[in-house]
JSON list of C-alpha atoms in Angstrom, two decimals:
[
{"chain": "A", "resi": 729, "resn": "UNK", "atom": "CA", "xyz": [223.15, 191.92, 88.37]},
{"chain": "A", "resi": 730, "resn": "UNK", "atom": "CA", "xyz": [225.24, 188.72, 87.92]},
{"chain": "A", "resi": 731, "resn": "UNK", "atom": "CA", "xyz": [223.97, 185.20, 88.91]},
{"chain": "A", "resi": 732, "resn": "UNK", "atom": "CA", "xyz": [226.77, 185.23, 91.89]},
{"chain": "A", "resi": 733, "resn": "UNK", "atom": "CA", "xyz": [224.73, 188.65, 93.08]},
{"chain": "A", "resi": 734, "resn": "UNK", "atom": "CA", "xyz": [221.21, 186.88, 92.53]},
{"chain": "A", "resi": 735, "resn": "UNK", "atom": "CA", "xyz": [222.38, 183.88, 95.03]},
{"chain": "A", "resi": 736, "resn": "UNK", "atom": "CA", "xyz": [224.02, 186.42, 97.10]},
{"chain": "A", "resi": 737, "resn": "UNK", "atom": "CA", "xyz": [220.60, 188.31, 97.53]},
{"chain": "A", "resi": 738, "resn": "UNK", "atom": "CA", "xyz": [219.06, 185.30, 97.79]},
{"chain": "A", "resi": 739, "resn": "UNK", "atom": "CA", "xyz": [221.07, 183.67, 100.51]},
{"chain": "A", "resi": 740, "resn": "UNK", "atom": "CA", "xyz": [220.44, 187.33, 103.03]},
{"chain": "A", "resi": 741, "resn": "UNK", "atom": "CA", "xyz": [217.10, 187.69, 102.21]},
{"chain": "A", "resi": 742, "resn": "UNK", "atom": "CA", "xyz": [215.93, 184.63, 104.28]},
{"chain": "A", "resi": 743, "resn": "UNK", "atom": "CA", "xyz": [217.97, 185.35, 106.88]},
{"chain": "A", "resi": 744, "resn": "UNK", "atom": "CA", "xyz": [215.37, 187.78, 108.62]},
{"chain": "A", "resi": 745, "resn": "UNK", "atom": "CA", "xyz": [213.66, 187.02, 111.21]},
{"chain": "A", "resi": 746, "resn": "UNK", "atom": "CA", "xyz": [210.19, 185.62, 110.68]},
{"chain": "A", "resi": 747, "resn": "UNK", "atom": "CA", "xyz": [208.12, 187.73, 113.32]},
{"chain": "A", "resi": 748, "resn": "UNK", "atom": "CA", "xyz": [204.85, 189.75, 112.07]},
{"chain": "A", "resi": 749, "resn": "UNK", "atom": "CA", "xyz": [205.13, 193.16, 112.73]},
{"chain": "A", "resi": 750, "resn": "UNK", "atom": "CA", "xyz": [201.31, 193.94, 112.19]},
{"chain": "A", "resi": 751, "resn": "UNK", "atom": "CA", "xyz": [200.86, 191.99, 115.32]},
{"chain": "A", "resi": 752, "resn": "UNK", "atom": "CA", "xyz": [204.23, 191.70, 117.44]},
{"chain": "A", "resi": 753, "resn": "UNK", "atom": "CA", "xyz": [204.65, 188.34, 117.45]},
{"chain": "A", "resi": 754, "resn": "UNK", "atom": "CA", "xyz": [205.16, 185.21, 115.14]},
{"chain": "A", "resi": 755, "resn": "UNK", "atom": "CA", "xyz": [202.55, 183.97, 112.91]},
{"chain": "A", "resi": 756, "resn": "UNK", "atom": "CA", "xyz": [201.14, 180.47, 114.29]},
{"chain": "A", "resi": 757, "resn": "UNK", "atom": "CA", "xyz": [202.74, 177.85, 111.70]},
{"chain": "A", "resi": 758, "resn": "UNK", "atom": "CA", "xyz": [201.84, 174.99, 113.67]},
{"chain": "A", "resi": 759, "resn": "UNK", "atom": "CA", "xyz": [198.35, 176.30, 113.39]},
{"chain": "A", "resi": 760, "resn": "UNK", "atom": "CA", "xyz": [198.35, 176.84, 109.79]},
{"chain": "A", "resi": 761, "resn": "UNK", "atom": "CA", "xyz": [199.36, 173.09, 109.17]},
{"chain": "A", "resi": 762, "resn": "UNK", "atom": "CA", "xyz": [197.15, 171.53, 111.58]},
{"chain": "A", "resi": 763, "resn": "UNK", "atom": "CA", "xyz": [194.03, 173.15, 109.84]},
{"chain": "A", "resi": 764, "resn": "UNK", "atom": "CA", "xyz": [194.47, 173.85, 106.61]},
{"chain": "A", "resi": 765, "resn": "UNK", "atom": "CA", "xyz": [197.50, 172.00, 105.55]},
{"chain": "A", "resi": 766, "resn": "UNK", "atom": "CA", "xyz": [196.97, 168.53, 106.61]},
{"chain": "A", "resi": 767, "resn": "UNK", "atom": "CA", "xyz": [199.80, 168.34, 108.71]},
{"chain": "A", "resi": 768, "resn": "UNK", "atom": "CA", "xyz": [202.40, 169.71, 106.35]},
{"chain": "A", "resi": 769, "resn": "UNK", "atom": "CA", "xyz": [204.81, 171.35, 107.32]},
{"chain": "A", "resi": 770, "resn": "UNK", "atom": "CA", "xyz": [206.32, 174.22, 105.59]},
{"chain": "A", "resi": 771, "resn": "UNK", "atom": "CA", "xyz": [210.16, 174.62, 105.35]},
{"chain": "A", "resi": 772, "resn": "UNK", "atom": "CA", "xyz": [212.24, 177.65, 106.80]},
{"chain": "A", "resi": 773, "resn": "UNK", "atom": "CA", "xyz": [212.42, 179.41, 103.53]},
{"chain": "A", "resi": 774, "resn": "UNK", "atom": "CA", "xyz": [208.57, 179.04, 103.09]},
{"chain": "A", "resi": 775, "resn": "UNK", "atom": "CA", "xyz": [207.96, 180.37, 106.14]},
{"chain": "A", "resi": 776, "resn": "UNK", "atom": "CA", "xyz": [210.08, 183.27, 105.94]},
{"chain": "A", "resi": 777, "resn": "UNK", "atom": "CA", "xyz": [208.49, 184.43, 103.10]},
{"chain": "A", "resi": 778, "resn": "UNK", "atom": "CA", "xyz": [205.02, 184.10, 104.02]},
{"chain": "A", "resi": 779, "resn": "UNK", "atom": "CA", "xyz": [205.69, 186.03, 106.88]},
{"chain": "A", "resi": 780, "resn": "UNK", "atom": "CA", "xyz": [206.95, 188.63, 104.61]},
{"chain": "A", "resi": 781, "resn": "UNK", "atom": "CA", "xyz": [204.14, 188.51, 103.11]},
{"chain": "A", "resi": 782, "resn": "UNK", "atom": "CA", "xyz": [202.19, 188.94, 106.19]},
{"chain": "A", "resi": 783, "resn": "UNK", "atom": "CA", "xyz": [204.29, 192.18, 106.78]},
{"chain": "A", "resi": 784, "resn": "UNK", "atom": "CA", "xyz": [202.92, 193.52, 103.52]},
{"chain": "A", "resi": 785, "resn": "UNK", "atom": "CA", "xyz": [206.32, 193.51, 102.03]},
{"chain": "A", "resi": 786, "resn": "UNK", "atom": "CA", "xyz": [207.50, 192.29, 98.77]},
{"chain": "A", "resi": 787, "resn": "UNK", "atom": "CA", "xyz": [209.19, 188.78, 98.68]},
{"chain": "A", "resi": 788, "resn": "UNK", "atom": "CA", "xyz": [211.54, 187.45, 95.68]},
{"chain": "A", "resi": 789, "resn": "UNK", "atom": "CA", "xyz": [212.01, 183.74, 96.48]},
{"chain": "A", "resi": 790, "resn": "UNK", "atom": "CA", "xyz": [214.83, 182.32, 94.02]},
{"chain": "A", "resi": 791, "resn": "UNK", "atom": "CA", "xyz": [214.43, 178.37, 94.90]},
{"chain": "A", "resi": 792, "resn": "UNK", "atom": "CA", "xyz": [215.27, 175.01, 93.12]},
{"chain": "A", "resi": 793, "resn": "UNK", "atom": "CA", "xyz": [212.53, 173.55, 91.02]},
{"chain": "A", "resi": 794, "resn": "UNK", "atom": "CA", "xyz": [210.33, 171.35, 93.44]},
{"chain": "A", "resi": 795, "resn": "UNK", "atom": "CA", "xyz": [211.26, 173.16, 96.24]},
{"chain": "A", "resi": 796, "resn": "UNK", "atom": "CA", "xyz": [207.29, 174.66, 97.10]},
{"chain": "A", "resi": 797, "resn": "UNK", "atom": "CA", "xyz": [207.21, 177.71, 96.27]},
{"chain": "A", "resi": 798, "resn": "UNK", "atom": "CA", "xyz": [203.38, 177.58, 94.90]},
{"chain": "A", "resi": 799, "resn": "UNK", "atom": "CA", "xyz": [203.01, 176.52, 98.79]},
{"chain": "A", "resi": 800, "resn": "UNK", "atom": "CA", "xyz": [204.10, 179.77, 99.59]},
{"chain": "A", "resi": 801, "resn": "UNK", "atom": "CA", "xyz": [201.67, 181.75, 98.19]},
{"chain": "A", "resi": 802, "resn": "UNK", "atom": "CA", "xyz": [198.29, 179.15, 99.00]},
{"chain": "A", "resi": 803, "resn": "UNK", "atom": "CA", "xyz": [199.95, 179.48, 102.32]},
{"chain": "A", "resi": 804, "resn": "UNK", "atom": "CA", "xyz": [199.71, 183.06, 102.70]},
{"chain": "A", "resi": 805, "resn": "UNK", "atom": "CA", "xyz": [196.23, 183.44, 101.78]},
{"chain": "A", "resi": 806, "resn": "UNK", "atom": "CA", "xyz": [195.01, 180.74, 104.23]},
{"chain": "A", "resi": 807, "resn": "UNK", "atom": "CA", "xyz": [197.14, 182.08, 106.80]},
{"chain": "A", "resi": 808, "resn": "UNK", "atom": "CA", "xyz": [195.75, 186.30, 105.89]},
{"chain": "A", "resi": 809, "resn": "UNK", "atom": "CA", "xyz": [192.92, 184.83, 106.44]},
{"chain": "A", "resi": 810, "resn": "UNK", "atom": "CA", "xyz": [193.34, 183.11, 109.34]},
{"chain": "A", "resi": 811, "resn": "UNK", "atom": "CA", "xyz": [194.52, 186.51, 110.83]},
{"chain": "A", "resi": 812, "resn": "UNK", "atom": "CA", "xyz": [191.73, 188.25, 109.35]},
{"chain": "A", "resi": 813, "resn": "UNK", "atom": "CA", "xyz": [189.16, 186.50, 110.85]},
{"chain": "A", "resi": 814, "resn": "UNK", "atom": "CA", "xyz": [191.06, 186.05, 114.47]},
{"chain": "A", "resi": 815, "resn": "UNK", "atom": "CA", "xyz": [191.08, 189.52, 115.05]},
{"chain": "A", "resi": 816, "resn": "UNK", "atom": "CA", "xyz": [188.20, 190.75, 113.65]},
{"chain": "A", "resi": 817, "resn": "UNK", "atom": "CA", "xyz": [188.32, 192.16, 110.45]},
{"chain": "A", "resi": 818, "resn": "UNK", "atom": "CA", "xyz": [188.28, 191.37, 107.06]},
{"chain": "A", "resi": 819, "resn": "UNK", "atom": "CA", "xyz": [187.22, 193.23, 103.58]},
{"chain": "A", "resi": 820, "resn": "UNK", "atom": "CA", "xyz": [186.53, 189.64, 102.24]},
{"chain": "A", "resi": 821, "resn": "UNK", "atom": "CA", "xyz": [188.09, 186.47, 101.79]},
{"chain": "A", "resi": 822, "resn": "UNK", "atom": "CA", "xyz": [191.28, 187.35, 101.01]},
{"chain": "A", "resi": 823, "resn": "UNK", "atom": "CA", "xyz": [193.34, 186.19, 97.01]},
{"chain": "A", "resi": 824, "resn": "UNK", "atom": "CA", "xyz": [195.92, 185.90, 95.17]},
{"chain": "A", "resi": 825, "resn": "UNK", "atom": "CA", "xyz": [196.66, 186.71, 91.17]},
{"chain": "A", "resi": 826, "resn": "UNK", "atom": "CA", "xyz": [199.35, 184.31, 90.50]},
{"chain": "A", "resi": 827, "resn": "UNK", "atom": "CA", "xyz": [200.46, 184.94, 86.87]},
{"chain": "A", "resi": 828, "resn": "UNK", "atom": "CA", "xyz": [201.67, 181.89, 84.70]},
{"chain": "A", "resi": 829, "resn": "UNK", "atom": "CA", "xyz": [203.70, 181.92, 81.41]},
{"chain": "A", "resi": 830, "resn": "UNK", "atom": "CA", "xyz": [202.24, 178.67, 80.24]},
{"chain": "A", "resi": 831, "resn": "UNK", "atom": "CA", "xyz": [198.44, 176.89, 80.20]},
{"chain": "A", "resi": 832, "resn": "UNK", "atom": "CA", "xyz": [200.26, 173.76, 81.37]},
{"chain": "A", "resi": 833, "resn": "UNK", "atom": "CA", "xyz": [201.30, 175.17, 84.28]},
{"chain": "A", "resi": 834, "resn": "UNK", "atom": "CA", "xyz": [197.99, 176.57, 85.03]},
{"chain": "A", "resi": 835, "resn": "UNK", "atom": "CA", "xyz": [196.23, 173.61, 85.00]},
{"chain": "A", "resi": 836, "resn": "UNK", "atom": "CA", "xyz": [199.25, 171.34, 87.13]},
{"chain": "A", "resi": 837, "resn": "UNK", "atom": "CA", "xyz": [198.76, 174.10, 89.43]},
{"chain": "A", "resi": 838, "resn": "UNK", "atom": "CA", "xyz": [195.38, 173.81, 89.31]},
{"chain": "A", "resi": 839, "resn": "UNK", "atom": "CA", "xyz": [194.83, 169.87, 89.51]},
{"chain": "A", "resi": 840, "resn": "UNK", "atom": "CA", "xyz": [197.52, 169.52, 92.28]},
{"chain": "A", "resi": 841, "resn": "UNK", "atom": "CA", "xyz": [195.20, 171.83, 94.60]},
{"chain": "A", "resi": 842, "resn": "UNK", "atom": "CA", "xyz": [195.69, 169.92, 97.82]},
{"chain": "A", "resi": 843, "resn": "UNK", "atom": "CA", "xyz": [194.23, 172.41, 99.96]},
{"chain": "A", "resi": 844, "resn": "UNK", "atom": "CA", "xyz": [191.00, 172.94, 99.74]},
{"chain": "A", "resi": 845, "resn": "UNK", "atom": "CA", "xyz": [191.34, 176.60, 98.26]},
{"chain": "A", "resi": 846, "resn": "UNK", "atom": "CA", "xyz": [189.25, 177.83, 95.30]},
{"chain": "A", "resi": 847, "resn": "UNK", "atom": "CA", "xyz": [191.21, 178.28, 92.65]},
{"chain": "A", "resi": 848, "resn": "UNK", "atom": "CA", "xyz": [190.49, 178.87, 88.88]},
{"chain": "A", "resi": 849, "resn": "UNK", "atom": "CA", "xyz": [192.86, 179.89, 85.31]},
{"chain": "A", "resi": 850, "resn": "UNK", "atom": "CA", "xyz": [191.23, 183.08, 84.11]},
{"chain": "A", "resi": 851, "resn": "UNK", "atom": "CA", "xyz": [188.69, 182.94, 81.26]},
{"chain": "A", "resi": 852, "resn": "UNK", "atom": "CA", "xyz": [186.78, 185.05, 79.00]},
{"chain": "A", "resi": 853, "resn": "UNK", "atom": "CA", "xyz": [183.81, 183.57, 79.34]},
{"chain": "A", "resi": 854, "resn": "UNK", "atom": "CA", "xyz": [181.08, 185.91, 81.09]},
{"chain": "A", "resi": 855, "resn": "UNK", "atom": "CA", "xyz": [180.44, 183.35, 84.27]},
{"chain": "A", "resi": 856, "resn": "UNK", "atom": "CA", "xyz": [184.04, 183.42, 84.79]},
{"chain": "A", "resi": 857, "resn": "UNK", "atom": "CA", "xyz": [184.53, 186.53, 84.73]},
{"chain": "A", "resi": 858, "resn": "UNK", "atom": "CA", "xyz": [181.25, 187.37, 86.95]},
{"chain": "A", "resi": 859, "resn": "UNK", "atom": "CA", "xyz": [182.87, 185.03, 89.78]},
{"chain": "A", "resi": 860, "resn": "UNK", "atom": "CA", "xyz": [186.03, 186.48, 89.52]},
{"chain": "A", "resi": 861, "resn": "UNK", "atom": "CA", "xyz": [184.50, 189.96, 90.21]},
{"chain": "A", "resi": 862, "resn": "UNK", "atom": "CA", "xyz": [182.50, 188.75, 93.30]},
{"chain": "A", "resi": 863, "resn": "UNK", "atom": "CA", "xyz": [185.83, 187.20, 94.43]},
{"chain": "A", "resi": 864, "resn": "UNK", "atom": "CA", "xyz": [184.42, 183.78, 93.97]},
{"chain": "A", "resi": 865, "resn": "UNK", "atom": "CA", "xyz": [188.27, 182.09, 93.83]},
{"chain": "A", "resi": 866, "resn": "UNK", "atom": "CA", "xyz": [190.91, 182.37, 96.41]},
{"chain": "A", "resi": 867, "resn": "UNK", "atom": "CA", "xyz": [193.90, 181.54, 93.78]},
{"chain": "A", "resi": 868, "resn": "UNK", "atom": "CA", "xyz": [192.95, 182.94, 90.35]},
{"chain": "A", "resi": 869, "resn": "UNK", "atom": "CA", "xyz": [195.91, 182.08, 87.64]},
{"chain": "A", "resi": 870, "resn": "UNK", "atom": "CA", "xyz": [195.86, 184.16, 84.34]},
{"chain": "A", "resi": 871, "resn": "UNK", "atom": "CA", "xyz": [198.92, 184.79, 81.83]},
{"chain": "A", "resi": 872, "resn": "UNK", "atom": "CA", "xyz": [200.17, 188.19, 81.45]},
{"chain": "A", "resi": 873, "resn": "UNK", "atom": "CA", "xyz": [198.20, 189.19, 78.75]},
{"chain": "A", "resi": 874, "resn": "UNK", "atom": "CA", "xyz": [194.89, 187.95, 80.52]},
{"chain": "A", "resi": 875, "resn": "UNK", "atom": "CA", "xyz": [195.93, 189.69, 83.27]},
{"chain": "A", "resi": 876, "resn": "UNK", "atom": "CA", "xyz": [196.16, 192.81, 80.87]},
{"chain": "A", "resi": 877, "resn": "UNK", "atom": "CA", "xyz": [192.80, 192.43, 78.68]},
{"chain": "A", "resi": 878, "resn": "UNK", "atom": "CA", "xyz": [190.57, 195.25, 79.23]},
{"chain": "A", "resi": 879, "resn": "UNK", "atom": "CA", "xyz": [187.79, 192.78, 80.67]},
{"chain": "A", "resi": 880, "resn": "UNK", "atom": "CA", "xyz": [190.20, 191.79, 83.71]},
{"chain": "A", "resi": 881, "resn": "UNK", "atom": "CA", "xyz": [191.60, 195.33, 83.81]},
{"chain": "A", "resi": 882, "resn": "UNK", "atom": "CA", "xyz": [187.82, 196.66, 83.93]},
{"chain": "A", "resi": 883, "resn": "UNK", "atom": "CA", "xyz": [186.99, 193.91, 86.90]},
{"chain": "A", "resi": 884, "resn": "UNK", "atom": "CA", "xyz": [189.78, 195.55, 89.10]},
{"chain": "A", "resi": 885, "resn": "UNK", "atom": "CA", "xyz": [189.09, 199.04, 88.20]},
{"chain": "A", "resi": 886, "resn": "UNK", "atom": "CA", "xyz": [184.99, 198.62, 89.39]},
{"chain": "A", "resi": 887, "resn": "UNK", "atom": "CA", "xyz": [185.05, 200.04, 92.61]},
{"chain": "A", "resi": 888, "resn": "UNK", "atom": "CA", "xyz": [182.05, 197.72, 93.72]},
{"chain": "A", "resi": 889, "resn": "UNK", "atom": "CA", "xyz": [184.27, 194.73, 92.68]},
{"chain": "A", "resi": 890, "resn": "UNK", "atom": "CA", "xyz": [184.98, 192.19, 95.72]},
{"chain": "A", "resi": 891, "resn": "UNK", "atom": "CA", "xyz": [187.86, 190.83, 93.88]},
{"chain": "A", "resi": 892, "resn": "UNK", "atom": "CA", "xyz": [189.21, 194.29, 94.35]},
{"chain": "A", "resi": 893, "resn": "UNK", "atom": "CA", "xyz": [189.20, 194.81, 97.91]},
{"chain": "A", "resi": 894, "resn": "UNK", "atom": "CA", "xyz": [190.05, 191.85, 98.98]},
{"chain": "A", "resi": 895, "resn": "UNK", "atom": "CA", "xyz": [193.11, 191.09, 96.36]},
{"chain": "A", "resi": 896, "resn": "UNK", "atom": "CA", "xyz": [195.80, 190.55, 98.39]},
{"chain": "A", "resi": 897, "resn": "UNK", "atom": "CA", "xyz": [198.62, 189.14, 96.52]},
{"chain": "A", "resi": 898, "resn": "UNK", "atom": "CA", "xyz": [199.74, 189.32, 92.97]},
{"chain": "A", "resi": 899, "resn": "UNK", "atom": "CA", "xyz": [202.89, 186.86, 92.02]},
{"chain": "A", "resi": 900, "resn": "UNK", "atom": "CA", "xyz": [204.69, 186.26, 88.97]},
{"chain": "A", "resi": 901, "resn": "UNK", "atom": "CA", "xyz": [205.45, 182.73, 88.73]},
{"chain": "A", "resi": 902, "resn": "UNK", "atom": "CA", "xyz": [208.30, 181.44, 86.30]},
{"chain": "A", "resi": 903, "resn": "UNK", "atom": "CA", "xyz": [209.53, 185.29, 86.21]},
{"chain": "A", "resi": 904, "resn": "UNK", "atom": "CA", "xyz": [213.06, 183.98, 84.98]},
{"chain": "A", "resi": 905, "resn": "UNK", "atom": "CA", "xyz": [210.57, 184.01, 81.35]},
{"chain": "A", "resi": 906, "resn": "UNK", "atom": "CA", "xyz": [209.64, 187.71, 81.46]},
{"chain": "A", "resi": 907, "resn": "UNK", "atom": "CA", "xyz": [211.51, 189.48, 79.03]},
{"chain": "A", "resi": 908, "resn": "UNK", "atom": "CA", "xyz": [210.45, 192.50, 79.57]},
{"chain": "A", "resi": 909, "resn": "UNK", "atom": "CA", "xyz": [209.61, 194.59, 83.27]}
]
């Protein structure tokens, strides 16, 4: 696939239309920002892809640097569970695996929580690990090879595990540095 394909792609895939098919209708934006954004308001591309999200269905968002795209997936877990809870159900409060190349971005990502959400970069420290599994931390942020070490691995595998019922969303962030899929 050539760069001219990628921006191709990427030009029709937000073209969709942004209504939730798990419920009929569109996904309450204004909503969203009023409680749990401060105001903010997300951009069209944002948007789109959260409702994608929403739909359960895989989103690739190829966006300038500083456009928001970390926005897009703090705004889908406040918004799944927004749904969640207005209709009823929910398996726990839902999360998100975001995996980082780099500790620095971890920790920007971290420190520039603006939200409200409980977010933590993976550790191997027992406690950690321990809050992780009870699904202590709506955003947790590990590198690949966290994400990979037999103590995460064995944390998702444990049937009893809150983290694993109630992960929701796992994104690769900065996936332009993965060399290998």
């Amino acid at each position: 696939m050539t760069e001219r394909d990628i921006h191709h792609f990427a030009a029709h895939a937000t073209m969709a239309s942004i209504s939730s098919q798990n419920s009929g209708e569109c996904f309450d934006f204004d909503r969203l920002s009023a409680s749990c954004l401060g105001g903010l308001v997300l951009k069209r591309e944002q948007k789109e892809a959260v409702s994608r999200l929403l739909e359960g269905k895989d989103v690739l968002a190829i966006l300038p640097t500083g456009f928001g795209k970390s926005l897009i997936y703090q705004s889908f877990v406040l918004a799944k569970d927004m749904t969640e809870s207005s209709v009823g159900f929910s398996s726990g409060r839902p999360s998100c695996l975001v995996i980082v190349p780099l500790r620095s971005i971890i920790e920007e990502q971290i420190n520039s929580n603006e939200f409200d959400l409980e977010v933590k970069g993976f550790s191997f420290s027992t406690d950690v690990l321990e809050d992780i599994k009870n699904n202590k931390f709506q955003v947790i942020y590990a590198s690949a090879e966290q994400a990979l070490s037999n103590q995460f691995l064995e944390v998702l595998r444990d049937e009893s595990s809150a983290l694993r019922k109630s992960i929701s969303l796992i994104v690769v962030d900065e996936s332009h540095t993965v060399e290998t899929w």
